[in-house]
Short mmCIF file of C-alpha atoms in Angstrom, two decimals:
data_model
loop_
_atom_site.label_atom_id
_atom_site.label_comp_id
_atom_site.label_asym_id
_atom_site.label_seq_id
_atom_site.Cartn_x
_atom_site.Cartn_y
_atom_site.Cartn_z
CA UNK A 1 29.15 30.20 15.69
CA UNK A 2 26.80 30.46 18.68
CA UNK A 3 23.88 31.01 16.28
CA UNK A 4 24.81 27.79 14.50
CA UNK A 5 24.71 25.77 17.73
CA UNK A 6 21.45 27.40 18.80
CA UNK A 7 19.92 26.59 15.41
CA UNK A 8 21.15 22.99 15.63
CA UNK A 9 19.68 22.53 19.11
CA UNK A 10 16.32 23.94 18.01
CA UNK A 11 16.30 21.75 14.93
CA UNK A 12 17.08 18.57 16.85
CA UNK A 13 14.40 19.30 19.45
CA UNK A 14 11.74 19.98 16.83
CA UNK A 15 12.40 16.85 14.79
CA UNK A 16 11.74 14.29 17.50
CA UNK A 17 9.78 11.27 16.31
CA UNK A 18 6.95 10.33 18.58
CA UNK A 19 5.07 7.03 18.31
CA UNK A 20 5.70 4.43 15.63
CA UNK A 21 6.73 4.89 12.02
CA UNK A 22 3.35 3.96 10.55
CA UNK A 23 3.69 3.60 6.84
CA UNK A 24 7.40 2.82 6.85
CA UNK A 25 7.08 -0.75 8.15
CA UNK A 26 4.23 -3.25 8.04
CA UNK A 27 4.02 -4.02 11.79
CA UNK A 28 2.31 -7.28 10.80
CA UNK A 29 4.08 -9.52 13.32
CA UNK A 30 3.53 -7.13 16.20
CA UNK A 31 -0.16 -6.58 15.39
CA UNK A 32 -0.83 -10.27 14.68
CA UNK A 33 0.78 -11.22 17.99
CA UNK A 34 -1.39 -8.70 19.87
CA UNK A 35 -4.65 -9.83 18.26
CA UNK A 36 -4.28 -13.16 16.41
CA UNK A 37 -8.05 -13.65 16.05
CA UNK A 38 -8.23 -10.58 13.78
CA UNK A 39 -6.04 -12.11 11.08
CA UNK A 40 -6.63 -14.91 8.60
CA UNK A 41 -3.26 -16.22 7.45
CA UNK A 42 -2.51 -17.17 3.84
CA UNK A 43 -3.68 -20.65 2.93
CA UNK A 44 -6.54 -20.71 5.46
CA UNK A 45 -9.13 -19.95 2.77
CA UNK A 46 -9.50 -21.54 -0.67
CA UNK A 47 -9.88 -18.20 -2.51
CA UNK A 48 -9.90 -14.58 -1.45
CA UNK A 49 -12.50 -13.96 -4.19
CA UNK A 50 -15.11 -15.96 -2.31
CA UNK A 51 -14.52 -14.34 1.08
CA UNK A 52 -17.59 -12.63 2.49
CA UNK A 53 -17.62 -9.93 5.14
CA UNK A 54 -18.76 -11.20 8.52
CA UNK A 55 -20.09 -9.42 11.61
CA UNK A 56 -16.69 -9.81 13.24
CA UNK A 57 -13.88 -7.88 11.50
CA UNK A 58 -11.23 -10.06 9.86
CA UNK A 59 -8.13 -9.12 7.89
CA UNK A 60 -7.27 -11.57 5.12
CA UNK A 61 -3.53 -11.65 4.43
CA UNK A 62 -2.99 -11.98 0.66
CA UNK A 63 -0.57 -11.35 -2.17
CA UNK A 64 -1.20 -9.38 -5.35
CA UNK A 65 -1.62 -12.44 -7.58
CA UNK A 66 -4.55 -13.65 -5.45
CA UNK A 67 -6.29 -10.28 -5.71
CA UNK A 68 -5.59 -10.08 -9.45
CA UNK A 69 -7.64 -13.25 -9.98
CA UNK A 70 -10.61 -11.56 -8.31
CA UNK A 71 -10.39 -8.37 -10.36
CA UNK A 72 -11.22 -10.20 -13.59
CA UNK A 73 -14.59 -11.27 -12.13
CA UNK A 74 -15.91 -7.69 -12.25
CA UNK A 75 -16.49 -5.26 -15.13
CA UNK A 76 -15.11 -2.43 -12.97
CA UNK A 77 -12.98 -2.83 -9.86
CA UNK A 78 -10.98 -0.55 -7.63
CA UNK A 79 -8.08 -1.50 -5.40
CA UNK A 80 -7.73 1.12 -2.70
CA UNK A 81 -4.38 1.18 -0.93
CA UNK A 82 -5.60 2.16 2.52
CA UNK A 83 -3.34 3.73 5.12
CA UNK A 84 -5.21 3.25 8.39
CA UNK A 85 -3.83 6.40 10.06
CA UNK A 86 -3.92 8.68 7.01
CA UNK A 87 -5.94 11.87 7.44
CA UNK A 88 -5.00 13.51 4.14
CA UNK A 89 -7.66 14.68 1.70
CA UNK A 90 -6.74 11.78 -0.61
CA UNK A 91 -7.45 9.20 2.10
CA UNK A 92 -11.11 8.33 2.32
CA UNK A 93 -12.68 6.44 5.21
CA UNK A 94 -13.61 2.91 4.04
CA UNK A 95 -17.37 3.44 4.49
CA UNK A 96 -17.46 6.63 2.43
CA UNK A 97 -15.36 5.04 -0.29
CA UNK A 98 -17.73 2.06 -0.37
CA UNK A 99 -20.67 4.41 -0.90
CA UNK A 100 -18.89 6.16 -3.79
CA UNK A 101 -17.93 2.86 -5.43
CA UNK A 102 -21.45 1.46 -5.06
CA UNK A 103 -22.87 4.57 -6.72
CA UNK A 104 -20.42 4.14 -9.63
CA UNK A 105 -21.01 0.35 -9.83
CA UNK A 106 -17.37 -0.39 -9.02
CA UNK A 107 -16.33 -3.42 -6.94
CA UNK A 108 -14.11 -2.23 -4.11
CA UNK A 109 -11.08 -4.05 -2.70
CA UNK A 110 -9.53 -2.32 0.30
CA UNK A 111 -5.91 -3.33 0.85
CA UNK A 112 -4.14 -2.08 3.97
CA UNK A 113 -0.76 -0.57 3.27
CA UNK A 114 0.38 -1.49 6.79
CA UNK A 115 -1.18 -3.06 9.89
CA UNK A 116 -2.86 -1.20 12.76
CA UNK A 117 -5.17 -3.19 15.05
CA UNK A 118 -7.00 -0.17 16.41
CA UNK A 119 -8.18 0.86 12.94
CA UNK A 120 -8.53 -2.64 11.51
CA UNK A 121 -10.77 -4.09 14.22
CA UNK A 122 -13.47 -1.52 13.46
CA UNK A 123 -16.55 -3.09 11.87
CA UNK A 124 -16.74 -0.83 8.81
CA UNK A 125 -19.89 -0.91 6.69
CA UNK A 126 -18.20 -2.20 3.57
CA UNK A 127 -19.09 -5.05 1.22
CA UNK A 128 -15.84 -7.03 1.47
CA UNK A 129 -13.40 -7.59 4.31
CA UNK A 130 -10.20 -5.59 4.40
CA UNK A 131 -7.17 -7.29 2.91
CA UNK A 132 -3.62 -7.07 4.22
CA UNK A 133 -0.45 -7.57 2.20
CA UNK A 134 1.43 -10.80 2.91
CA UNK A 135 4.84 -9.44 3.89
CA UNK A 136 6.30 -12.94 4.23
CA UNK A 137 5.39 -13.67 0.60
CA UNK A 138 7.30 -10.55 -0.45
CA UNK A 139 10.20 -11.24 1.98
CA UNK A 140 10.17 -7.75 3.44
CA UNK A 141 8.69 -5.68 6.21
CA UNK A 142 9.49 -2.39 4.46
CA UNK A 143 6.29 -0.90 3.12
CA UNK A 144 7.76 0.69 -0.01
CA UNK A 145 9.29 -2.64 -1.06
CA UNK A 146 6.37 -5.02 -0.51
CA UNK A 147 3.80 -2.48 -1.73
CA UNK A 148 5.66 -2.05 -5.01
CA UNK A 149 5.82 -5.83 -5.49
CA UNK A 150 2.12 -6.19 -4.59
CA UNK A 151 1.11 -3.53 -7.13
CA UNK A 152 3.33 -5.15 -9.76
CA UNK A 153 1.61 -8.51 -9.12
CA UNK A 154 -1.76 -6.84 -9.71
CA UNK A 155 -0.53 -5.94 -13.19
CA UNK A 156 -0.76 -2.24 -12.37
CA UNK A 157 1.75 0.32 -13.47
CA UNK A 158 1.77 2.66 -10.53
CA UNK A 159 4.33 4.74 -8.72
CA UNK A 160 3.04 3.78 -5.24
CA UNK A 161 1.90 7.39 -4.82
CA UNK A 162 -1.66 7.07 -6.06
CA UNK A 163 -3.96 5.10 -3.78
CA UNK A 164 -6.74 4.23 -6.24
CA UNK A 165 -5.94 1.54 -8.82
CA UNK A 166 -8.73 1.18 -11.36
CA UNK A 167 -9.36 -2.01 -13.37
CA UNK A 168 -11.81 -2.98 -16.11
CA UNK A 169 -12.41 -6.70 -16.66
CA UNK A 170 -9.26 -7.43 -14.67
CA UNK A 171 -7.02 -5.15 -16.74
CA UNK A 172 -5.33 -2.17 -15.19
CA UNK A 173 -6.63 1.10 -16.60
CA UNK A 174 -5.09 3.86 -14.51
CA UNK A 175 -4.15 4.94 -11.02
CA UNK A 176 -5.71 8.00 -9.44
CA UNK A 177 -5.07 10.40 -6.58
CA UNK A 178 -8.76 10.91 -5.87
CA UNK A 179 -11.79 8.63 -6.14
CA UNK A 180 -13.81 11.41 -7.78
CA UNK A 181 -11.42 11.40 -10.78
CA UNK A 182 -12.66 7.94 -11.82
CA UNK A 183 -15.41 8.03 -14.44
#
């Protein structure tokens, strides 16, 4: 019985959560409150398709239907679901991903899975500004819920596990784990 208690104490001490739960919640309201000038709220631009990257980083808050309209304007397009704090081998830095997409003649749309001012206020060398998911439109702050709805609105059939959603002429082709898997 003493071994059981010792094991339980060790387990509880090793499973402490430090920091925030990045990826579980959007943190939009907290981040927007801290740095309102970074965010462009829905309805403040006529079309997300026409938005150009500026010298000052901006995050355009959008829903999947708005992005879907843009995808049809390009023969090949990629929606990358970007997790700002992800360091896995499937998570590419925005600049490197832009280089790969440019080489493959694919239009890149980077959509943040959740909000993180420290990563989002970086002036990445990418062709388009980073987009953020409109959590108010999807009536949820839970990432798995609003991300699933966003992907559904794109017309993609994805399990939320693959970060690279590939489109041809606005039609969903396939989702991928790695950018290099795309032809």
